[in-house]
């Protein structure tokens, strides 16, 4: 990954983990806990692709495994988020743009359910039966519900930051060309709820302003030309 990707991803993951541990983890909600780290990994994977998504997921999961008050084996959540980041990156369109909000929304739902099932499955392999006592069905429902409610306030913002980092003129793709494919990857999510495309609207307003200025300039030049011709005809008379 490029340096700007690493710096932005590390910053977002650390901030998400701090909020996860200090705020969301202490809400004492029934069932699961809203997983902001998972949403961060999914959002970055939707912009950067499956390879970067897997690397970011593994790093974020390893930090979550080591951060207190973690009470499970180190590497368990790293494996889960690595798989989730890889799969979420595969959902990213080749053009880097989602046509509607359904793509990211369904990805968040699948990631919430998949991470819960994977975490419980890995726990069963290492002898952790906590999910059985709590109830796997309740965990699936609450984890999906909480993440889906939190996603509209976090995923578009993270995707927009990642997209802006990709539009950095100093950033160069591995192939040697400027990065432009992921320019509007979050526009589908943002447009899905409001019916508006912010990027295209700004571009359209700029084009309209430029056209109106050009039309005014042409009109002014035409009026001046008419006045000059009128003055010349008067002088000839």
Short mmCIF file of C-alpha atoms in Angstrom, two decimals:
data_model
loop_
_atom_site.label_atom_id
_atom_site.label_comp_id
_atom_site.label_asym_id
_atom_site.label_seq_id
_atom_site.Cartn_x
_atom_site.Cartn_y
_atom_site.Cartn_z
CA UNK A 1 0.00 0.00 0.00
CA UNK A 2 1.07 3.56 -0.57
CA UNK A 3 2.12 5.77 2.30
CA UNK A 4 -1.02 7.92 2.25
CA UNK A 5 -3.19 4.79 2.43
CA UNK A 6 -1.20 3.41 5.35
CA UNK A 7 -1.28 6.72 7.24
CA UNK A 8 -5.01 7.30 6.72
CA UNK A 9 -5.95 3.69 7.45
CA UNK A 10 -3.85 3.57 10.63
CA UNK A 11 -5.34 6.82 11.87
CA UNK A 12 -8.92 5.77 11.20
CA UNK A 13 -8.44 2.32 12.73
CA UNK A 14 -6.86 3.74 15.90
CA UNK A 15 -9.62 6.34 16.30
CA UNK A 16 -12.30 3.71 15.70
CA UNK A 17 -10.71 1.37 18.25
CA UNK A 18 -10.47 4.10 20.88
CA UNK A 19 -14.13 5.04 20.39
CA UNK A 20 -15.05 1.36 20.39
CA UNK A 21 -13.36 0.67 23.71
CA UNK A 22 -14.13 3.92 25.57
CA UNK A 23 -17.64 4.72 24.34
CA UNK A 24 -19.44 1.94 22.48
CA UNK A 25 -18.13 -0.81 24.74
CA UNK A 26 -19.61 0.89 27.81
CA UNK A 27 -23.12 1.48 26.53
CA UNK A 28 -24.31 -1.84 27.99
CA UNK A 29 -26.67 -2.50 25.10
CA UNK A 30 -28.50 -5.84 24.97
CA UNK A 31 -26.75 -8.47 22.88
CA UNK A 32 -23.77 -7.45 20.80
CA UNK A 33 -21.80 -4.19 20.77
CA UNK A 34 -21.73 -1.81 17.76
CA UNK A 35 -18.51 -2.64 15.93
CA UNK A 36 -16.98 0.59 14.67
CA UNK A 37 -13.70 -1.14 13.81
CA UNK A 38 -15.55 -3.52 11.52
CA UNK A 39 -17.31 -0.64 9.74
CA UNK A 40 -13.98 1.13 9.28
CA UNK A 41 -12.43 -1.95 7.69
CA UNK A 42 -15.43 -2.44 5.40
CA UNK A 43 -15.44 1.20 4.30
CA UNK A 44 -11.72 1.20 3.51
CA UNK A 45 -11.98 -2.14 1.70
CA UNK A 46 -14.78 -0.77 -0.49
CA UNK A 47 -12.40 1.97 -1.64
CA UNK A 48 -9.00 0.24 -1.71
CA UNK A 49 -9.96 -3.27 -2.85
CA UNK A 50 -9.53 -6.78 -1.48
CA UNK A 51 -5.76 -6.89 -0.98
CA UNK A 52 -5.59 -3.66 0.99
CA UNK A 53 -8.83 -4.61 2.74
CA UNK A 54 -7.31 -7.88 3.97
CA UNK A 55 -4.16 -6.13 5.23
CA UNK A 56 -6.14 -3.39 6.96
CA UNK A 57 -8.52 -5.95 8.46
CA UNK A 58 -5.71 -8.08 9.83
CA UNK A 59 -3.93 -5.07 11.37
CA UNK A 60 -7.15 -3.67 12.86
CA UNK A 61 -8.15 -7.05 14.24
CA UNK A 62 -4.73 -7.59 15.79
CA UNK A 63 -4.94 -4.22 17.53
CA UNK A 64 -8.40 -5.12 18.80
CA UNK A 65 -7.06 -8.45 20.07
CA UNK A 66 -4.33 -6.72 22.06
CA UNK A 67 -6.35 -3.76 23.29
CA UNK A 68 -7.86 -4.06 26.78
CA UNK A 69 -10.28 -5.38 27.93
CA UNK A 70 -9.84 -8.16 25.34
CA UNK A 71 -10.44 -11.57 26.92
CA UNK A 72 -9.85 -13.86 23.95
CA UNK A 73 -6.86 -15.38 22.23
CA UNK A 74 -4.71 -12.96 20.25
CA UNK A 75 -5.19 -13.33 16.52
CA UNK A 76 -8.81 -14.46 16.68
CA UNK A 77 -10.38 -11.17 15.65
CA UNK A 78 -7.44 -10.48 13.32
CA UNK A 79 -8.38 -13.57 11.33
CA UNK A 80 -12.04 -12.54 11.24
CA UNK A 81 -11.40 -8.99 10.04
CA UNK A 82 -8.81 -10.19 7.52
CA UNK A 83 -11.44 -12.38 5.87
CA UNK A 84 -14.10 -9.65 6.10
CA UNK A 85 -11.77 -7.05 4.58
CA UNK A 86 -10.84 -9.34 1.73
CA UNK A 87 -14.45 -10.26 0.90
CA UNK A 88 -15.65 -6.65 1.23
CA UNK A 89 -12.91 -5.55 -1.17
CA UNK A 90 -14.18 -8.02 -3.75
CA UNK A 91 -17.55 -6.24 -3.72
CA UNK A 92 -15.92 -3.03 -4.94
CA UNK A 93 -16.95 -2.34 -8.57
CA UNK A 94 -14.26 -2.11 -11.24
CA UNK A 95 -15.25 1.50 -11.87
CA UNK A 96 -14.92 2.29 -8.15
CA UNK A 97 -18.44 3.75 -8.05
CA UNK A 98 -21.61 2.34 -6.53
CA UNK A 99 -24.76 3.24 -8.43
CA UNK A 100 -26.90 3.17 -5.28
CA UNK A 101 -26.63 2.76 -1.53
CA UNK A 102 -27.77 -0.85 -1.66
CA UNK A 103 -24.28 -2.16 -2.40
CA UNK A 104 -22.60 -0.72 0.72
CA UNK A 105 -25.66 -1.42 2.87
CA UNK A 106 -25.80 -5.09 1.93
CA UNK A 107 -22.04 -5.31 2.41
CA UNK A 108 -22.38 -3.96 5.95
CA UNK A 109 -25.16 -6.45 6.74
CA UNK A 110 -23.16 -9.36 5.35
CA UNK A 111 -20.02 -8.20 7.19
CA UNK A 112 -21.86 -7.92 10.51
CA UNK A 113 -23.37 -11.37 10.20
CA UNK A 114 -20.22 -12.93 8.76
CA UNK A 115 -17.95 -11.50 11.45
CA UNK A 116 -20.26 -12.78 14.21
CA UNK A 117 -20.42 -16.26 12.72
CA UNK A 118 -16.67 -16.40 12.05
CA UNK A 119 -15.85 -15.16 15.55
CA UNK A 120 -18.13 -17.75 17.11
CA UNK A 121 -16.77 -20.48 14.81
CA UNK A 122 -13.14 -19.70 15.62
CA UNK A 123 -14.08 -19.55 19.29
CA UNK A 124 -15.63 -23.00 19.09
CA UNK A 125 -12.40 -24.33 17.58
CA UNK A 126 -10.30 -22.97 20.45
CA UNK A 127 -12.78 -24.01 23.13
CA UNK A 128 -14.55 -20.69 23.76
CA UNK A 129 -18.27 -21.41 24.22
CA UNK A 130 -19.36 -17.93 25.31
CA UNK A 131 -21.50 -17.50 22.19
CA UNK A 132 -23.58 -20.53 23.14
CA UNK A 133 -24.43 -19.11 26.54
CA UNK A 134 -25.34 -15.67 25.16
CA UNK A 135 -27.28 -17.02 22.18
CA UNK A 136 -25.94 -16.92 18.65
CA UNK A 137 -29.26 -15.85 17.16
CA UNK A 138 -29.51 -12.84 19.46
CA UNK A 139 -25.92 -11.88 18.71
CA UNK A 140 -26.53 -12.05 14.97
CA UNK A 141 -29.65 -9.90 15.17
CA UNK A 142 -28.25 -7.24 17.50
CA UNK A 143 -24.86 -7.06 15.76
CA UNK A 144 -26.52 -6.57 12.37
CA UNK A 145 -28.99 -4.04 13.74
CA UNK A 146 -26.42 -1.93 15.59
CA UNK A 147 -23.91 -1.91 12.73
CA UNK A 148 -26.60 -1.07 10.19
CA UNK A 149 -27.81 1.86 12.32
CA UNK A 150 -24.27 3.13 12.82
CA UNK A 151 -23.16 2.65 9.21
CA UNK A 152 -24.86 5.72 7.61
CA UNK A 153 -23.01 8.00 10.06
CA UNK A 154 -19.58 6.43 9.58
CA UNK A 155 -19.16 4.52 6.31
CA UNK A 156 -19.84 7.44 3.89
CA UNK A 157 -17.49 9.71 5.86
CA UNK A 158 -14.67 7.14 5.89
CA UNK A 159 -15.15 6.36 2.21
CA UNK A 160 -15.07 10.07 1.37
CA UNK A 161 -11.79 10.50 3.28
CA UNK A 162 -10.26 7.51 1.53
CA UNK A 163 -11.49 8.77 -1.82
CA UNK A 164 -9.95 12.18 -1.19
CA UNK A 165 -6.65 10.54 -0.31
CA UNK A 166 -6.79 8.62 -3.58
CA UNK A 167 -7.34 11.92 -5.46
CA UNK A 168 -4.10 13.34 -4.07
CA UNK A 169 -2.12 14.59 -7.12
CA UNK A 170 1.08 13.23 -5.57
CA UNK A 171 -0.44 9.74 -5.30
CA UNK A 172 0.46 7.41 -8.17
CA UNK A 173 -0.99 4.00 -8.84
CA UNK A 174 1.27 0.98 -9.10
CA UNK A 175 0.80 1.02 -12.87
CA UNK A 176 2.22 4.50 -13.13
CA UNK A 177 -0.97 6.47 -13.76
CA UNK A 178 -2.77 8.89 -11.49
CA UNK A 179 -5.42 7.38 -9.26
CA UNK A 180 -8.86 8.30 -10.56
CA UNK A 181 -10.93 5.12 -10.55
CA UNK A 182 -11.94 5.45 -6.90
CA UNK A 183 -12.82 9.13 -7.25
CA UNK A 184 -16.54 8.77 -6.63
CA UNK A 185 -16.75 5.45 -4.82
CA UNK A 186 -18.88 6.84 -1.97
CA UNK A 187 -21.23 8.85 -4.18
CA UNK A 188 -23.62 5.92 -4.47
CA UNK A 189 -24.09 5.68 -0.70
CA UNK A 190 -24.45 9.44 -0.32
CA UNK A 191 -26.83 9.67 -3.25
CA UNK A 192 -28.90 6.67 -2.21
CA UNK A 193 -30.51 8.36 0.76
CA UNK A 194 -30.91 11.86 -0.66
CA UNK A 195 -31.20 11.32 -4.40
CA UNK A 196 -28.41 13.83 -4.93
CA UNK A 197 -24.92 13.37 -6.30
CA UNK A 198 -22.77 15.95 -4.57
CA UNK A 199 -19.73 15.64 -6.83
CA UNK A 200 -21.69 15.85 -10.08
CA UNK A 201 -23.76 18.73 -8.75
CA UNK A 202 -20.67 20.77 -7.98
CA UNK A 203 -19.27 20.03 -11.41
CA UNK A 204 -22.60 20.92 -13.03
CA UNK A 205 -22.83 24.20 -11.14
CA UNK A 206 -19.30 25.12 -12.18
CA UNK A 207 -20.07 24.33 -15.81
CA UNK A 208 -23.28 26.37 -15.69
CA UNK A 209 -21.43 29.30 -14.12
CA UNK A 210 -18.73 29.17 -16.78
CA UNK A 211 -21.28 28.97 -19.57
CA UNK A 212 -23.28 31.88 -18.20
CA UNK A 213 -20.14 34.00 -17.96
CA UNK A 214 -19.20 33.11 -21.53
CA UNK A 215 -22.69 33.99 -22.76
CA UNK A 216 -22.56 37.33 -20.97
CA UNK A 217 -19.18 38.08 -22.50
CA UNK A 218 -20.47 37.28 -25.98
CA UNK A 219 -23.53 39.49 -25.45
CA UNK A 220 -21.42 42.39 -24.21
CA UNK A 221 -19.09 42.07 -27.20
CA UNK A 222 -22.08 41.97 -29.54
CA UNK A 223 -23.56 45.11 -28.00
CA UNK A 224 -20.25 46.92 -28.28
CA UNK A 225 -19.88 45.89 -31.93
CA UNK A 226 -23.37 47.17 -32.72
CA UNK A 227 -22.64 50.48 -31.00
CA UNK A 228 -19.38 50.92 -32.91
CA UNK A 229 -21.10 50.20 -36.24
CA UNK A 230 -23.84 52.70 -35.40
CA UNK A 231 -21.32 55.41 -34.56
CA UNK A 232 -19.42 54.80 -37.79
CA UNK A 233 -22.62 55.03 -39.89
CA UNK A 234 -23.56 58.30 -38.19
CA UNK A 235 -20.16 59.78 -38.94
CA UNK A 236 -20.46 58.84 -42.60
CA UNK A 237 -23.80 60.63 -42.83
#
